[in-house]
GROMACS .gro file of C-alpha atoms in nm:
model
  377
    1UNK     CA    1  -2.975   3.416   0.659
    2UNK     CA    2  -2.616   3.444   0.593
    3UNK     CA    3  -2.413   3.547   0.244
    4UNK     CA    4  -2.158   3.235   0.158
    5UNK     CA    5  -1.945   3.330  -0.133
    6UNK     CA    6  -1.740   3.035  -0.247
    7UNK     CA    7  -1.381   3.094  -0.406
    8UNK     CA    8  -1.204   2.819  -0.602
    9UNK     CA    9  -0.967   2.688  -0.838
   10UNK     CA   10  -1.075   2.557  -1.173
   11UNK     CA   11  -1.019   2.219  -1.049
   12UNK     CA   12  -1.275   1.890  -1.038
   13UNK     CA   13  -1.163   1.718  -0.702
   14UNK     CA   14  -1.148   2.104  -0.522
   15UNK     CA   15  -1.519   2.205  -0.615
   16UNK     CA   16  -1.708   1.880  -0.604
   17UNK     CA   17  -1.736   1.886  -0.194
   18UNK     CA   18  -1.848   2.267  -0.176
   19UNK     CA   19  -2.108   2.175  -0.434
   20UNK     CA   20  -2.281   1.941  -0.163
   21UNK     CA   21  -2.222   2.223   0.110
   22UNK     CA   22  -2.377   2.493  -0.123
   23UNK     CA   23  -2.637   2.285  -0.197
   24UNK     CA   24  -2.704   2.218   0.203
   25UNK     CA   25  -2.650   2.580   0.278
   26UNK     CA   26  -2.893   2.686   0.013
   27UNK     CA   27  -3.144   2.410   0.164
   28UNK     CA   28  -3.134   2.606   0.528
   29UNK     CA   29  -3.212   2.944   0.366
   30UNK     CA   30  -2.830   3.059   0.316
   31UNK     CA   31  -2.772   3.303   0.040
   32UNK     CA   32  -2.473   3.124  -0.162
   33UNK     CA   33  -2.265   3.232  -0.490
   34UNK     CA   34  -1.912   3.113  -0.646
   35UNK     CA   35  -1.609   3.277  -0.789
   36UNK     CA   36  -1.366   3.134  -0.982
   37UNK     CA   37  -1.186   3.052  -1.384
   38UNK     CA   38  -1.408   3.086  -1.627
   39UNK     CA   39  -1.594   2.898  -1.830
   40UNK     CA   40  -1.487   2.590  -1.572
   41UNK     CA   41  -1.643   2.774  -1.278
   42UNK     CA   42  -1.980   2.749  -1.411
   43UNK     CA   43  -1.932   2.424  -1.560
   44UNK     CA   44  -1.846   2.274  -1.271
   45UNK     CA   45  -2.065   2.383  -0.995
   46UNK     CA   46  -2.339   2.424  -1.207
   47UNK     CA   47  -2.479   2.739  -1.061
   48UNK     CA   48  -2.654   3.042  -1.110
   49UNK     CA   49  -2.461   3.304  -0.991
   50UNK     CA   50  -2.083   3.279  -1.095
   51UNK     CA   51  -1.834   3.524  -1.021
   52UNK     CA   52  -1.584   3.542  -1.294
   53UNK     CA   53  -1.229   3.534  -1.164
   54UNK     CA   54  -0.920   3.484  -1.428
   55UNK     CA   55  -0.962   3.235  -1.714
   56UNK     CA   56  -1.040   2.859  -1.646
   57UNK     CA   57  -0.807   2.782  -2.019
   58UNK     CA   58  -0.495   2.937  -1.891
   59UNK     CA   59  -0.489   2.722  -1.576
   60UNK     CA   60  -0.604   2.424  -1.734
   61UNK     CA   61  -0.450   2.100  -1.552
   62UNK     CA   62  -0.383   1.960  -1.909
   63UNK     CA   63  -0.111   2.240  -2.005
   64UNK     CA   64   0.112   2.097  -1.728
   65UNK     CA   65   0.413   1.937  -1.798
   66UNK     CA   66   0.375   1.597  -1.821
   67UNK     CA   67   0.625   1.324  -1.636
   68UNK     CA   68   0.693   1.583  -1.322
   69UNK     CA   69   0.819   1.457  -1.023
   70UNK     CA   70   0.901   1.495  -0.676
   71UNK     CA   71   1.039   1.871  -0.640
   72UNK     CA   72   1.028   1.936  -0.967
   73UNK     CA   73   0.650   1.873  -0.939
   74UNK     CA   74   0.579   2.069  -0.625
   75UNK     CA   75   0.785   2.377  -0.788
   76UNK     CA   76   0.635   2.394  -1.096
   77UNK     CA   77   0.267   2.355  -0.933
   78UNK     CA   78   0.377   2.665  -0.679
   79UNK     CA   79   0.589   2.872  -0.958
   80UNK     CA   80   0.352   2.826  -1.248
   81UNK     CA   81  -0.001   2.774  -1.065
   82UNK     CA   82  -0.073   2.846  -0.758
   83UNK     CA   83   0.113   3.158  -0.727
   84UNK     CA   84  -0.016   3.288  -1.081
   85UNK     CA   85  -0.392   3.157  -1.047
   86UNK     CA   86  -0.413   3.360  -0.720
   87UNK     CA   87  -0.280   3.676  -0.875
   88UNK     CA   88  -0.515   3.640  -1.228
   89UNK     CA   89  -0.745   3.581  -0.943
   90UNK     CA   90  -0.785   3.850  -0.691
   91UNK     CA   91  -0.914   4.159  -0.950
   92UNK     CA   92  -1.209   3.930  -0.979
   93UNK     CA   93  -1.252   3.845  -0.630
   94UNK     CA   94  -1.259   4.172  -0.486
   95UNK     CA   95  -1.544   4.298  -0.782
   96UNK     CA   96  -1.733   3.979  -0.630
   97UNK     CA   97  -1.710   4.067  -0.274
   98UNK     CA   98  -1.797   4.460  -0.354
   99UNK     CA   99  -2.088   4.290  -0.583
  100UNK     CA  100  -2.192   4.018  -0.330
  101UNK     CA  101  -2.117   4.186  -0.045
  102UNK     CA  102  -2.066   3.793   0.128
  103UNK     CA  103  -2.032   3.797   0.537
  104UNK     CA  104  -1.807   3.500   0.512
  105UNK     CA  105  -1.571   3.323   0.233
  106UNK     CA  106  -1.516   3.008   0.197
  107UNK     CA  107  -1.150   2.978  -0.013
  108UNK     CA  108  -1.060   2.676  -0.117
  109UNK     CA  109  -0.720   2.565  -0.007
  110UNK     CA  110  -0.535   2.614  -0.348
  111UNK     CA  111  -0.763   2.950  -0.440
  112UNK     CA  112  -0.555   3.173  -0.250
  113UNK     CA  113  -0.702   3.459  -0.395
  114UNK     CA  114  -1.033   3.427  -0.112
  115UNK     CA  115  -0.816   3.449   0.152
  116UNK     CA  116  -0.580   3.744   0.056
  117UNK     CA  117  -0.937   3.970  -0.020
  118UNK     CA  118  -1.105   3.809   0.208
  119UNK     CA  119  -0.801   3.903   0.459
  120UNK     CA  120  -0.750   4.281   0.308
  121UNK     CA  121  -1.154   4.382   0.369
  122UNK     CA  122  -1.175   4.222   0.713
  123UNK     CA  123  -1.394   3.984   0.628
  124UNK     CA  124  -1.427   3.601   0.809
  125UNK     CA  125  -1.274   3.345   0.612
  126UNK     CA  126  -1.281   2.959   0.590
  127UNK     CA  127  -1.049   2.741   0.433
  128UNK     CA  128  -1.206   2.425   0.235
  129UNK     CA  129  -0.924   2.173   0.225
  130UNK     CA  130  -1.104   1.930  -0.025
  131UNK     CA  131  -0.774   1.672   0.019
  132UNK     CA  132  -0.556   1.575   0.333
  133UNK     CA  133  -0.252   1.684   0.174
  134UNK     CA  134  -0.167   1.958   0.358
  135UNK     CA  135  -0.294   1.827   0.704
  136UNK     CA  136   0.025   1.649   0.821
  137UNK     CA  137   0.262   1.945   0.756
  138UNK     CA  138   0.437   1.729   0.465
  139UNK     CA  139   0.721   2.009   0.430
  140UNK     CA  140   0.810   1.976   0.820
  141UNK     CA  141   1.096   1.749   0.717
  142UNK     CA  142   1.208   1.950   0.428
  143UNK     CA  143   1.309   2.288   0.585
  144UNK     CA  144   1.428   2.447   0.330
  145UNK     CA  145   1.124   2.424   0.086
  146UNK     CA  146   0.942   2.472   0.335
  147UNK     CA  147   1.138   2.831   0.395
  148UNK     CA  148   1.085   2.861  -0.020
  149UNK     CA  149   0.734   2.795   0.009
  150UNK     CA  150   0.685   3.046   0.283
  151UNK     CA  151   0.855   3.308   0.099
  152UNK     CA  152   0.682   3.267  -0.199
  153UNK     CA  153   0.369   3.337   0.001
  154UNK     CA  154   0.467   3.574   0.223
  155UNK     CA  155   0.589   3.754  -0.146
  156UNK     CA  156   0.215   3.744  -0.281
  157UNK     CA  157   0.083   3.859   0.019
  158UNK     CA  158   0.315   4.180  -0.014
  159UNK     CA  159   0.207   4.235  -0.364
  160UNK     CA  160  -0.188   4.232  -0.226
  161UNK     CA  161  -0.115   4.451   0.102
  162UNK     CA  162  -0.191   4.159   0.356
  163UNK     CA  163  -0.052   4.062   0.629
  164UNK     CA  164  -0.102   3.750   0.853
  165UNK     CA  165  -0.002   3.391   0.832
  166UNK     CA  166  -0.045   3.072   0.586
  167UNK     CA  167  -0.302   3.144   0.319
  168UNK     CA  168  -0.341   2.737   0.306
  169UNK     CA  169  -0.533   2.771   0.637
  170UNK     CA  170  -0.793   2.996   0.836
  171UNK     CA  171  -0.727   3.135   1.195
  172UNK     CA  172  -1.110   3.086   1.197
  173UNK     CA  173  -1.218   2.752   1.048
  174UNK     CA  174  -1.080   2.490   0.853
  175UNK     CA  175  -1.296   2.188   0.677
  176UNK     CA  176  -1.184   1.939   0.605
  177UNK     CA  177  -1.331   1.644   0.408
  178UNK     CA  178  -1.193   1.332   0.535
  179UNK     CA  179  -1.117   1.216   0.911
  180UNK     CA  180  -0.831   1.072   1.100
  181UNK     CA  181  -0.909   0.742   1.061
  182UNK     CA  182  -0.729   0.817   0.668
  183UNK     CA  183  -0.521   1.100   0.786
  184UNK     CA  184  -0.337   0.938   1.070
  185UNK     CA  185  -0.293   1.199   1.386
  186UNK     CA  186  -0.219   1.553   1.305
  187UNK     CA  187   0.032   1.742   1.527
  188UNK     CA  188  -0.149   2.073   1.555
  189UNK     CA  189  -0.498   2.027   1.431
  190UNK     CA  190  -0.583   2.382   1.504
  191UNK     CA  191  -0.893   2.558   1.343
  192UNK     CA  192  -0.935   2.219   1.122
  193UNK     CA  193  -1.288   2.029   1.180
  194UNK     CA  194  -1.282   1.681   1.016
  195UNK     CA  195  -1.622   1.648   0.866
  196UNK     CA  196  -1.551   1.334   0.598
  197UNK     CA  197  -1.624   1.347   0.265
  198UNK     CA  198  -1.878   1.581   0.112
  199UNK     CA  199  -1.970   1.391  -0.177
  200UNK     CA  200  -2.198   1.581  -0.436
  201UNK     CA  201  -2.472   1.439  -0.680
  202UNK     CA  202  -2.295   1.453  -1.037
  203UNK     CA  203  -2.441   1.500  -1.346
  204UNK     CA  204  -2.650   1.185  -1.480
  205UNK     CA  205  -2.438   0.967  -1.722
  206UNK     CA  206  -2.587   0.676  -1.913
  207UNK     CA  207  -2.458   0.334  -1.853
  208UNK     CA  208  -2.574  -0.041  -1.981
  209UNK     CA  209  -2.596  -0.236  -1.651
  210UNK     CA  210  -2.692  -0.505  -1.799
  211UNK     CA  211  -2.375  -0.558  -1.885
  212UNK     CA  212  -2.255  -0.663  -1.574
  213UNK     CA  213  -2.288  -0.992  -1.510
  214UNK     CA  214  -2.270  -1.068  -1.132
  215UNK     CA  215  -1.894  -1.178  -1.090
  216UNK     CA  216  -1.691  -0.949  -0.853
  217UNK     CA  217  -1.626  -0.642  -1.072
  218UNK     CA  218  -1.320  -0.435  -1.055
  219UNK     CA  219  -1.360  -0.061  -1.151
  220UNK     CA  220  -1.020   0.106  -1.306
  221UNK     CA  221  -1.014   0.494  -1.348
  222UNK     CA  222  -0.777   0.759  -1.333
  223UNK     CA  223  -1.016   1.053  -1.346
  224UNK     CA  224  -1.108   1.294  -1.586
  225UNK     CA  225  -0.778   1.528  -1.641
  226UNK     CA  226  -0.523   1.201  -1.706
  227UNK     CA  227  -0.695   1.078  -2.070
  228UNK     CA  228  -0.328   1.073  -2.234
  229UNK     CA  229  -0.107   1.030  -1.963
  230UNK     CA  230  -0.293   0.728  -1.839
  231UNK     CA  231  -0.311   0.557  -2.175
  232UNK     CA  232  -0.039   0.302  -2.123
  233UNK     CA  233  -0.114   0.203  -1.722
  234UNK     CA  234  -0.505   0.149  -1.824
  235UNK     CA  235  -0.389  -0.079  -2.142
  236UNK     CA  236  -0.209  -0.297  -1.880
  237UNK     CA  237  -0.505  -0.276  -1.638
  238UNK     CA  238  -0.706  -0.398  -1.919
  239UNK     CA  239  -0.440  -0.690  -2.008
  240UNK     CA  240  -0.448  -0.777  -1.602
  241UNK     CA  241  -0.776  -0.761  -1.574
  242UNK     CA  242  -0.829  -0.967  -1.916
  243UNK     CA  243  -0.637  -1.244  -1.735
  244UNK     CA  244  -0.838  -1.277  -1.408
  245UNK     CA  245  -1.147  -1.499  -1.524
  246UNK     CA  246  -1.290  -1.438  -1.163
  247UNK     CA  247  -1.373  -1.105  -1.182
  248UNK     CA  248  -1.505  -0.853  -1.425
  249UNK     CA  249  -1.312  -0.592  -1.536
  250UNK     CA  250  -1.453  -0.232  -1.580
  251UNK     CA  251  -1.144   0.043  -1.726
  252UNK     CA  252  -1.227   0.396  -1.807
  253UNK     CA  253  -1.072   0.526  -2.136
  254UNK     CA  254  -1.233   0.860  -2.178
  255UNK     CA  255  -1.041   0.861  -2.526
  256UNK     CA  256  -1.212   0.559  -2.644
  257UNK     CA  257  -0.872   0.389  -2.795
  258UNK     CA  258  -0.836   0.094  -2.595
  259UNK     CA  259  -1.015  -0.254  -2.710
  260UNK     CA  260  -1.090  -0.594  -2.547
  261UNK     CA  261  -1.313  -0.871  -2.536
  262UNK     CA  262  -1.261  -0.950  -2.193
  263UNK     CA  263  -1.257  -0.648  -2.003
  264UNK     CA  264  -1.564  -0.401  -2.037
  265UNK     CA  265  -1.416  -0.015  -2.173
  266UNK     CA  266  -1.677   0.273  -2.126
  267UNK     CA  267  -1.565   0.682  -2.205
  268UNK     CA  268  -1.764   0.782  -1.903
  269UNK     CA  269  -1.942   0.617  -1.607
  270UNK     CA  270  -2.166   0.759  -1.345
  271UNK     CA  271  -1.878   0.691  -1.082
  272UNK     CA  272  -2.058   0.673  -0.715
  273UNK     CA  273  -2.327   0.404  -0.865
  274UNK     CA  274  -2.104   0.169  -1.032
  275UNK     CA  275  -1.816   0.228  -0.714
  276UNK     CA  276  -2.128   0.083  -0.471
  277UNK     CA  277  -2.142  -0.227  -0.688
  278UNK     CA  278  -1.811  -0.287  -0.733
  279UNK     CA  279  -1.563  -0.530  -0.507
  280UNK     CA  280  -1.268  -0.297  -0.566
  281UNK     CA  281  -1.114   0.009  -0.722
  282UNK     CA  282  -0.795   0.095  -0.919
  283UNK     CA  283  -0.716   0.419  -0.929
  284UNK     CA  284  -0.457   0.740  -0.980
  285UNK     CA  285  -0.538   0.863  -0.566
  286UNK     CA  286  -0.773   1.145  -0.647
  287UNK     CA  287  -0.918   1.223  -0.332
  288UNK     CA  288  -1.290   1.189  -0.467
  289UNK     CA  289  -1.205   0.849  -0.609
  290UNK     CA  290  -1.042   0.739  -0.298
  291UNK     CA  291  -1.362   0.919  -0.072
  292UNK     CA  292  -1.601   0.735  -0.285
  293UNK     CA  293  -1.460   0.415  -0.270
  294UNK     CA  294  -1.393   0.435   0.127
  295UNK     CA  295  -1.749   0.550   0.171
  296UNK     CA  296  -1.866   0.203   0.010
  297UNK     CA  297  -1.598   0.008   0.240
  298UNK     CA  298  -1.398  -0.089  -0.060
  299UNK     CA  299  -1.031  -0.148  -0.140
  300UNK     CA  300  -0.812   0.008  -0.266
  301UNK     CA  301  -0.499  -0.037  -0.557
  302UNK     CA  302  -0.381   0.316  -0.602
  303UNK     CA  303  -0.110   0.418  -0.852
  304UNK     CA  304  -0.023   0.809  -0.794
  305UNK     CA  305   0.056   1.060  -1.089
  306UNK     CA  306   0.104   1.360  -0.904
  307UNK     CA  307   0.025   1.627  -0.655
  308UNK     CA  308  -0.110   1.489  -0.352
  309UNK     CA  309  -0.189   1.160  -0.467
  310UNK     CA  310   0.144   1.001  -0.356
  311UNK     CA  311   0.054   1.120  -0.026
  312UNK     CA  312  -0.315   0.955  -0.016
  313UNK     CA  313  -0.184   0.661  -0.169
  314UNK     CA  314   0.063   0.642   0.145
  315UNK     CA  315  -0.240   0.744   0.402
  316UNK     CA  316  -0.417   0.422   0.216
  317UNK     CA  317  -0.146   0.209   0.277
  318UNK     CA  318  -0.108   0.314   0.689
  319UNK     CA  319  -0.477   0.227   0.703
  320UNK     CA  320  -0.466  -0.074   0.568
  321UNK     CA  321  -0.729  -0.044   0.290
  322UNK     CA  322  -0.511  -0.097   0.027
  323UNK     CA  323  -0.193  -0.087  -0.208
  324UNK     CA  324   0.019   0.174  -0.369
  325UNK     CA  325   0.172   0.069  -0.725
  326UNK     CA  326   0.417   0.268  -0.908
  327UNK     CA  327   0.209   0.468  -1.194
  328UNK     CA  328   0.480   0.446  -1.466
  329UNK     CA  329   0.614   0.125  -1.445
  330UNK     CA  330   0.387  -0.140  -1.351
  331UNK     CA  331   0.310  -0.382  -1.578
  332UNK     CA  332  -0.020  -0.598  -1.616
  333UNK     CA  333   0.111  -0.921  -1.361
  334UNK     CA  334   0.196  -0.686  -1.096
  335UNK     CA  335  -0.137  -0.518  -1.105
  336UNK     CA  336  -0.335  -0.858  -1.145
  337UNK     CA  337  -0.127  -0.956  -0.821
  338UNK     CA  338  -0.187  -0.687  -0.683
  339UNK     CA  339  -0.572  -0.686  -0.701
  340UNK     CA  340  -0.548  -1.031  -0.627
  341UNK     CA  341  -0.421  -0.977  -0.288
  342UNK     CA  342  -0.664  -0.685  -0.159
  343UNK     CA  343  -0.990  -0.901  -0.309
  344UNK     CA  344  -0.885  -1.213  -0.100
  345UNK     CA  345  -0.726  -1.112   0.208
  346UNK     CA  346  -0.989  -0.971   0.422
  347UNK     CA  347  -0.799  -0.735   0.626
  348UNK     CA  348  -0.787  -0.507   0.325
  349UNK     CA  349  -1.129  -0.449   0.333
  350UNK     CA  350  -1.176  -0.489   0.735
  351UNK     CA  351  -0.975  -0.155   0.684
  352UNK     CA  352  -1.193  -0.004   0.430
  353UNK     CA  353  -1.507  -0.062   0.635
  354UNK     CA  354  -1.340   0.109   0.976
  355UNK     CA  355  -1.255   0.435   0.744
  356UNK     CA  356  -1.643   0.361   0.590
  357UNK     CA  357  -1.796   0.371   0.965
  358UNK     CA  358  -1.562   0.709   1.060
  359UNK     CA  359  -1.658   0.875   0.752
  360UNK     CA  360  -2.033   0.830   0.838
  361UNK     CA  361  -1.980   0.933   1.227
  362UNK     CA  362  -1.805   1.256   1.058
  363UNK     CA  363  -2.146   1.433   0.953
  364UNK     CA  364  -2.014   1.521   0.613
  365UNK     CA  365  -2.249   1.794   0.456
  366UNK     CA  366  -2.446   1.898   0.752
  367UNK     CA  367  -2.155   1.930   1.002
  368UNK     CA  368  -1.973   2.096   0.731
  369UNK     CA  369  -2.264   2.359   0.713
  370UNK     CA  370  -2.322   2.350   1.117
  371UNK     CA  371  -1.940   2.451   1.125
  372UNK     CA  372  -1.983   2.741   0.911
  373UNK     CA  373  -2.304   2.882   1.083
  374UNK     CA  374  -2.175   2.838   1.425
  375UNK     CA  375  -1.894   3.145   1.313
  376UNK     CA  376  -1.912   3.426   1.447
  377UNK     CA  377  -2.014   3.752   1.255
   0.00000   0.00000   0.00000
């Protein structure tokens, strides 16, 4: 038996896939606990031994700016998250590690905080890079933030007495959750083990099926942190769905406001069920959204907000499994086209299916968890 402590963000998309490797790693006899925010921690993995580490409020995703973009997105997330999450987080880390006493961490690839303890007490440590984002070495053809970003890391590491290289990825192991087939080829793969997508049981959510009615249906969602700032683009998914009498429409609106007769609205869904009956998905490029509906051999419409969802919606696009629209300007025709186009030209989801098969050959949850108990001690 082996002592896994798991170290992340207060983030959705970043703790969903360690859920389903916990839960693995706990099936094979593994001794596993988390650290992280709290009250999100705990609400998230829905476990019985949380760490506390910093609080969840102060790093909410909903106190960011919105209507950031390109640099000005990438410094504030650096500046005013990543950079101050992993300093609120290491006190709490360390008491965890002391408490826990883990013989590997798992830190996931925006929880810094893992790997600069983890680092400092000589301890094994595996990065869990729950999106591709980082993969392809986007900065390589920006050298100069690329030279800012490595200063501001090489800055916290001075601050917490560690030395070493990129705290975005382990000397020792890196999982990742998707394969190449998405990714395209990476350069200098490294330590990083493409496993697919570790997709995790979520919480049971009530839904009237019945209210399907057996045309194609078309699922729109843009998660659960984008309620306001996706008010506008899912009114004009409603109004292009509303206008396709093929299909049937099904939009998200976790704050309830939008209306139609036409289109079905629910507040909440269970996601993975109504994603295997569905035809195809519009979406903002989170990476579970996007795993999900790969995993089914779906296509794809993806309009990115932020982060790393411009660069999924790209890796979507190379693949062939579907379109990128622009989030804050499309209108309801160009969506409707849009769909249109990835429903009824097969090659769309010819693509889908080929990312479908390499996502089952990957192993997912169990060659996640063979990875991390092949390590050496």
């Amino acid at each position: 038996m082996s002592r896994f402590l798991l170290v992340v963000p207060p983030l959705t998309g970043h703790v969903a896939p360690l859920r389903a490797v916990a839960a693995e790693l706990v099936g094979r006899g593994h001794d596993v606990a988390w650290c992280g925010p709290e009250p999100t921690t705990s609400e998230l993995t829905r476990a019985g031994r949380v760490y506390p580490a910093g609080d969840a409020l102060e790093f909410a995703v909903e106190r960011r700016p919105e209507g950031l973009r390109g640099f000005a997105a990438l410094k504030f997330l650096w500046e005013q998250y990543l950079i101050p999450l992993a300093d609120a987080m290491v006190p709490g880390v360390e008491k965890a590690v002391a408490a826990f006493r883990p013989d590997v961490v798992i830190s996931d690839q925006q929880a810094f905080a893992g790997a600069l303890v983890a680092s400092r007490r000589g301890l094994p440590w595996v990065t869990s890079a729950s999106t591709s984002t980082e993969l392809g070495d986007p900065l390589a053809a920006m050298p100069k933030i690329a030279a800012w970003v490595g200063k501001l890391q090489e800055d916290l590491r001075t601050r917490h007495k560690v030395s070493g290289g990129d705290l975005r990825f382990s000397p020792e192991l890196v999982l990742a959750f998707t394969t190449v087939s998405l990714t395209g080829p990476i350069a200098d793969a490294g330590a990083v083990r493409f496993v697919g997508p570790a997709l995790a049981p979520a919480p049971p959510v009530g839904f009237s099926w019945d209210r399907l009615d057996g045309r194609p249906l078309v699922l729109a969602t843009l998660g659960t942190a984008n309620a306001a700032l996706g008010r506008r683009f899912l009114s004009e998914c409603v109004d292009a769905l509303a206008g396709m009498p093929g299909v049937q429409g099904l939009v998200v609106d976790p704050t309830g406001e939008l209306l139609s007769d036409e289109v079905l609205i629910a507040k909440r869904i269970p996601q993975a069920e109504v994603v295997r009956k569905a035809s195809a998905v519009i979406c903002h490029g989170g990476h579970n959204t996007v795993s999900e509906t790969l995993a089914s051999g779906l296509p794809l419409v993806i309009a990115p907000i932020r982060d790393d969802q411009s660069m999924l919606a790209r890796q979507v696009e190379t693949a062939g499994a579907g379109l990128r629209l622009r989030f804050d300007r499309v209108k309801a025709p160009d969506i409707r086209g849009t769909v249109t186009e990835v429903l009824t030209e097969p090659a769309y989801a010819a693509a889908a299916a080929r990312v479908r098969a390499s996502f089952a050959a990957a192993g997912g949850v169990v060659a996640a968890a063979d990875h991390l108990e092949s390590l050496p001690r």
